[in-house]
Amino acid sequence: MPETAILFFMSGGVEYLCENYSVEVLGEKFPRFLRPCPIYAIRNQNICFLNGGSGAPMAADTLETLAALGVKRAVAIGMFGTFSEKIACGEIIVPKKAFVEEGTSLHYYEELEFAQPDLGIQAHMAGELGAETFPVVSTDAVYRQTFYKEALWREKGAVGVDMETSAVFSVGAYLGLQTAAVLISSDRHPLTEGGSKWEWHMTWEQRAGLFDRGMDAILKWQKQQQSGKSGKTPLQSGLNSDIIPPV
């Protein structure tokens, strides 16, 4: 099993890599609990990739299965909705932390305000992509993203919300995996009740650009690893993060 995995939390990524890279099928049914799917490998690169699912439970399910099969690191590629004027639609970020508003992480930790990626991979990806590293929030309750709550998230420095990133970071750290996330702003939330209406802004060209640039950065990082120029950095987790021991 390749040691590096790419998890797509958006449509089109798996298909794009299959069409534009030399790949092979590792398995038609990746054996996670929720919605098994095909898993592929990029030939001669020690990289596998698959659809990561939707939401924190599937992200954790996918990471648990990958870790059991011998994967050592995972890069999530996905989308987020922005509630900040700092971010333009279509902009790529590489978050330095993700505030935990989903429930999955708290099955791994007693308390966890936020989770962080592996800082070595995160810094490499941000540098290669020329991307900002603003925090995001991950939530399960998409209909409870109120104006009041998003204002509180902005006060913490977050610029947008998704459903998976905090679980990728927290569960990855729990399992001893190096993780990072590359996210693209797909839509803008109204900042006030009287503000501009919500609009979807994602285009196929923006998706393809994310896949191309993200893969270039991952392949450069992989090459550095293979040549011994980049070492593993300590895994980072959030505040008050007492791990719940397995029973």
Tab-separated table of C-alpha atoms in Angstrom:
chain	number	residue	atom	x	y	z
A	1	MET	CA	0.000	0.000	0.000
A	2	PRO	CA	1.395	3.475	-0.830
A	3	GLU	CA	2.370	5.483	2.240
A	4	THR	CA	0.793	8.752	1.038
A	5	ALA	CA	-2.941	9.085	0.378
A	6	ILE	CA	-4.914	11.885	-1.251
A	7	LEU	CA	-8.506	12.161	-0.041
A	8	PHE	CA	-10.898	14.099	-2.260
A	9	PHE	CA	-13.797	15.701	-0.393
A	10	MET	CA	-15.219	17.161	-3.581
A	11	SER	CA	-16.419	15.728	-6.860
A	12	GLY	CA	-14.225	15.493	-9.929
A	13	GLY	CA	-10.857	14.911	-8.277
A	14	VAL	CA	-10.660	11.146	-8.621
A	15	GLU	CA	-11.846	11.304	-12.223
A	16	TYR	CA	-9.377	14.077	-13.062
A	17	LEU	CA	-6.394	12.134	-11.751
A	18	CYS	CA	-7.523	8.984	-13.569
A	19	GLU	CA	-7.695	10.929	-16.842
A	20	ASN	CA	-4.477	12.918	-16.477
A	21	TYR	CA	-2.031	10.643	-14.640
A	22	SER	CA	-0.762	7.107	-15.080
A	23	VAL	CA	-2.776	5.201	-12.486
A	24	GLU	CA	-3.709	1.679	-11.511
A	25	VAL	CA	-6.638	0.312	-9.552
A	26	LEU	CA	-5.615	-0.944	-6.112
A	27	GLY	CA	-9.112	-2.167	-5.296
A	28	GLU	CA	-12.645	-1.774	-6.586
A	29	LYS	CA	-14.025	-1.575	-3.052
A	30	PHE	CA	-11.877	0.214	-0.510
A	31	PRO	CA	-12.916	-1.620	2.687
A	32	ARG	CA	-14.153	1.238	4.842
A	33	PHE	CA	-17.438	0.852	6.712
A	34	LEU	CA	-19.374	3.621	4.932
A	35	ARG	CA	-19.853	3.500	1.161
A	36	PRO	CA	-16.870	1.494	-0.141
A	37	CYS	CA	-15.378	3.005	-3.296
A	38	PRO	CA	-12.500	2.355	-5.710
A	39	ILE	CA	-8.992	3.260	-4.606
A	40	TYR	CA	-6.224	4.028	-7.092
A	41	ALA	CA	-2.455	4.475	-7.108
A	42	ILE	CA	-0.309	6.834	-9.161
A	43	ARG	CA	2.310	4.626	-10.746
A	44	ASN	CA	5.892	4.987	-9.464
A	45	GLN	CA	4.959	7.669	-6.904
A	46	ASN	CA	4.029	5.794	-3.677
A	47	ILE	CA	0.727	7.729	-3.695
A	48	CYS	CA	-2.821	6.421	-3.599
A	49	PHE	CA	-6.053	8.398	-3.914
A	50	LEU	CA	-9.779	7.993	-3.426
A	51	ASN	CA	-13.005	9.786	-2.638
A	52	GLY	CA	-12.791	10.628	1.071
A	53	GLY	CA	-16.564	10.728	1.532
A	54	SER	CA	-18.815	13.434	2.941
A	55	GLY	CA	-18.600	14.725	6.485
A	56	ALA	CA	-16.481	13.986	9.538
A	57	PRO	CA	-17.695	10.393	10.161
A	58	MET	CA	-16.697	9.291	6.663
A	59	ALA	CA	-13.407	11.165	6.902
A	60	ALA	CA	-12.597	9.279	10.109
A	61	ASP	CA	-13.762	5.988	8.622
A	62	THR	CA	-11.498	6.506	5.611
A	63	LEU	CA	-8.473	7.478	7.747
A	64	GLU	CA	-8.937	4.554	10.131
A	65	THR	CA	-8.996	2.127	7.205
A	66	LEU	CA	-6.018	3.735	5.472
A	67	ALA	CA	-3.977	3.642	8.690
A	68	ALA	CA	-4.807	-0.033	9.194
A	69	LEU	CA	-3.547	-0.729	5.653
A	70	GLY	CA	-0.212	1.005	6.269
A	71	VAL	CA	-0.704	4.571	5.013
A	72	LYS	CA	1.494	7.077	6.897
A	73	ARG	CA	0.217	10.456	5.692
A	74	ALA	CA	-2.898	11.924	4.083
A	75	VAL	CA	-3.644	15.145	2.225
A	76	ALA	CA	-7.279	16.218	2.024
A	77	ILE	CA	-8.430	18.223	-0.991
A	78	GLY	CA	-11.825	19.841	-0.679
A	79	MET	CA	-14.005	22.934	-0.612
A	80	PHE	CA	-15.219	25.412	1.983
A	81	GLY	CA	-17.806	28.164	2.149
A	82	THR	CA	-16.351	31.501	3.138
A	83	PHE	CA	-17.923	33.938	5.597
A	84	SER	CA	-15.027	36.385	5.494
A	85	GLU	CA	-14.231	39.364	3.312
A	86	LYS	CA	-10.575	38.284	3.449
A	87	ILE	CA	-11.224	35.421	1.023
A	88	ALA	CA	-12.273	35.559	-2.619
A	89	CYS	CA	-14.362	32.815	-4.169
A	90	GLY	CA	-12.052	30.418	-5.965
A	91	GLU	CA	-9.160	31.178	-3.594
A	92	ILE	CA	-7.092	28.281	-2.271
A	93	ILE	CA	-6.014	28.077	1.381
A	94	VAL	CA	-3.948	25.574	3.374
A	95	PRO	CA	-5.408	25.843	6.911
A	96	LYS	CA	-3.084	26.019	9.914
A	97	LYS	CA	-5.900	24.895	12.206
A	98	ALA	CA	-9.529	23.775	12.093
A	99	PHE	CA	-11.966	24.533	14.901
A	100	VAL	CA	-13.941	21.477	15.963
A	101	GLU	CA	-17.701	21.887	15.557
A	102	GLU	CA	-18.258	18.311	14.394
A	103	GLY	CA	-18.962	15.449	16.746
A	104	THR	CA	-16.566	12.793	15.465
A	105	SER	CA	-13.393	14.307	16.949
A	106	LEU	CA	-14.836	14.178	20.445
A	107	HIS	CA	-14.995	10.399	20.250
A	108	TYR	CA	-11.184	10.508	20.094
A	109	TYR	CA	-10.459	13.336	22.578
A	110	GLU	CA	-12.055	14.384	25.860
A	111	GLU	CA	-11.962	18.034	24.791
A	112	LEU	CA	-10.730	19.655	21.608
A	113	GLU	CA	-11.227	23.267	20.571
A	114	PHE	CA	-9.233	22.931	17.374
A	115	ALA	CA	-6.995	20.488	15.542
A	116	GLN	CA	-3.867	21.170	13.498
A	117	PRO	CA	-2.168	19.513	10.528
A	118	ASP	CA	1.370	18.259	10.319
A	119	LEU	CA	3.202	21.568	10.164
A	120	GLY	CA	5.888	20.320	7.780
A	121	ILE	CA	3.443	19.234	5.063
A	122	GLN	CA	1.229	22.247	5.710
A	123	ALA	CA	4.106	24.704	5.308
A	124	HIS	CA	5.299	22.974	2.136
A	125	MET	CA	1.840	22.999	0.541
A	126	ALA	CA	1.190	26.629	1.485
A	127	GLY	CA	4.569	27.680	0.116
A	128	GLU	CA	4.226	25.806	-3.162
A	129	LEU	CA	0.695	27.084	-3.725
A	130	GLY	CA	1.352	30.617	-2.501
A	131	ALA	CA	-1.693	30.115	-0.304
A	132	GLU	CA	-2.930	31.767	2.871
A	133	THR	CA	-3.122	29.605	6.001
A	134	PHE	CA	-6.256	30.983	7.653
A	135	PRO	CA	-8.156	28.717	10.074
A	136	VAL	CA	-11.459	27.102	9.133
A	137	VAL	CA	-14.309	25.532	11.079
A	138	SER	CA	-15.704	22.047	10.474
A	139	THR	CA	-19.323	21.330	11.372
A	140	ASP	CA	-21.954	18.621	11.054
A	141	ALA	CA	-24.939	20.931	11.427
A	142	VAL	CA	-25.166	22.751	8.113
A	143	TYR	CA	-28.524	24.327	8.995
A	144	ARG	CA	-27.186	25.749	12.270
A	145	GLN	CA	-24.604	28.045	10.675
A	146	THR	CA	-26.321	31.181	11.911
A	147	PHE	CA	-25.140	34.770	11.397
A	148	TYR	CA	-24.385	34.930	15.125
A	149	LYS	CA	-22.327	31.737	15.067
A	150	GLU	CA	-20.373	32.712	11.987
A	151	ALA	CA	-19.580	36.077	13.607
A	152	LEU	CA	-18.130	34.180	16.590
A	153	TRP	CA	-16.062	32.044	14.249
A	154	ARG	CA	-14.722	35.172	12.549
A	155	GLU	CA	-13.671	36.515	15.949
A	156	LYS	CA	-11.524	33.380	16.339
A	157	GLY	CA	-9.855	34.090	13.018
A	158	ALA	CA	-11.683	31.514	10.892
A	159	VAL	CA	-12.550	32.446	7.317
A	160	GLY	CA	-14.862	29.603	6.309
A	161	VAL	CA	-16.539	26.330	7.072
A	162	ASP	CA	-16.482	22.767	5.783
A	163	MET	CA	-17.479	19.363	7.163
A	164	GLU	CA	-14.272	17.316	7.296
A	165	THR	CA	-11.012	19.165	7.945
A	166	SER	CA	-10.979	19.189	11.754
A	167	ALA	CA	-11.693	15.449	11.798
A	168	VAL	CA	-8.926	14.797	9.259
A	169	PHE	CA	-6.465	16.637	11.509
A	170	SER	CA	-7.657	15.255	14.855
A	171	VAL	CA	-8.221	11.639	13.857
A	172	GLY	CA	-5.025	11.672	11.820
A	173	ALA	CA	-3.053	12.832	14.865
A	174	TYR	CA	-4.720	10.195	17.030
A	175	LEU	CA	-3.722	7.482	14.549
A	176	GLY	CA	-0.178	8.807	14.153
A	177	LEU	CA	-0.706	10.013	10.570
A	178	GLN	CA	0.749	13.174	9.082
A	179	THR	CA	-2.076	15.217	7.584
A	180	ALA	CA	-2.739	18.459	5.736
A	181	ALA	CA	-5.644	19.996	3.821
A	182	VAL	CA	-5.859	22.073	0.663
A	183	LEU	CA	-9.215	23.826	0.345
A	184	ILE	CA	-10.815	26.051	-2.273
A	185	SER	CA	-13.511	28.605	-1.531
A	186	SER	CA	-16.577	27.459	-3.433
A	187	ASP	CA	-19.211	29.922	-2.224
A	188	ARG	CA	-19.726	33.044	-0.139
A	189	HIS	CA	-22.105	33.241	2.788
A	190	PRO	CA	-24.076	36.450	3.426
A	191	LEU	CA	-22.539	38.245	6.396
A	192	THR	CA	-25.806	39.800	7.635
A	193	GLU	CA	-29.485	39.077	7.162
A	194	GLY	CA	-29.792	42.021	4.807
A	195	GLY	CA	-26.608	41.229	2.916
A	196	SER	CA	-26.050	39.713	-0.495
A	197	LYS	CA	-27.714	36.350	-1.058
A	198	TRP	CA	-25.740	33.130	-0.948
A	199	GLU	CA	-24.260	32.192	-4.303
A	200	TRP	CA	-22.335	29.220	-5.634
A	201	HIS	CA	-19.181	30.287	-7.456
A	202	MET	CA	-17.255	27.099	-8.186
A	203	THR	CA	-16.377	26.453	-11.826
A	204	TRP	CA	-14.820	23.434	-13.490
A	205	GLU	CA	-11.772	25.499	-14.416
A	206	GLN	CA	-11.227	26.317	-10.740
A	207	ARG	CA	-11.559	22.650	-9.793
A	208	ALA	CA	-9.084	21.573	-12.465
A	209	GLY	CA	-6.664	24.292	-11.381
A	210	LEU	CA	-6.863	23.080	-7.777
A	211	PHE	CA	-6.238	19.480	-8.813
A	212	ASP	CA	-3.268	20.413	-11.028
A	213	ARG	CA	-1.598	22.747	-8.545
A	214	GLY	CA	-2.328	20.519	-5.567
A	215	MET	CA	-0.855	17.475	-7.302
A	216	ASP	CA	2.253	19.396	-8.345
A	217	ALA	CA	2.842	20.422	-4.719
A	218	ILE	CA	2.237	16.907	-3.392
A	219	LEU	CA	4.584	15.354	-5.963
A	220	LYS	CA	7.334	17.853	-5.080
A	221	TRP	CA	6.906	17.047	-1.399
A	222	GLN	CA	6.998	13.328	-2.175
A	223	LYS	CA	10.224	13.787	-4.136
A	224	GLN	CA	11.779	15.627	-1.194
A	225	GLN	CA	10.779	12.816	1.140
A	226	GLN	CA	12.311	10.195	-1.135
A	227	SER	CA	15.566	12.158	-1.394
A	228	GLY	CA	15.721	12.626	2.369
A	229	LYS	CA	15.576	16.423	2.277
A	230	SER	CA	12.469	16.749	4.391
A	231	GLY	CA	11.978	15.035	7.727
A	232	LYS	CA	8.861	14.234	9.654
A	233	THR	CA	7.685	16.987	11.980
A	234	PRO	CA	5.800	16.434	15.240
A	235	LEU	CA	2.062	15.951	14.927
A	236	GLN	CA	0.084	18.865	16.273
A	237	SER	CA	-3.308	18.805	17.982
A	238	GLY	CA	-5.504	21.366	19.634
A	239	LEU	CA	-6.126	22.746	23.093
A	240	ASN	CA	-7.292	20.637	26.027
A	241	SER	CA	-6.784	17.556	23.879
A	242	ASP	CA	-6.688	14.609	26.274
A	243	ILE	CA	-6.878	11.517	24.097
A	244	ILE	CA	-9.575	8.980	24.914
A	245	PRO	CA	-7.797	5.611	25.133
A	246	PRO	CA	-9.233	2.808	22.987
A	247	VAL	CA	-11.224	0.180	24.862
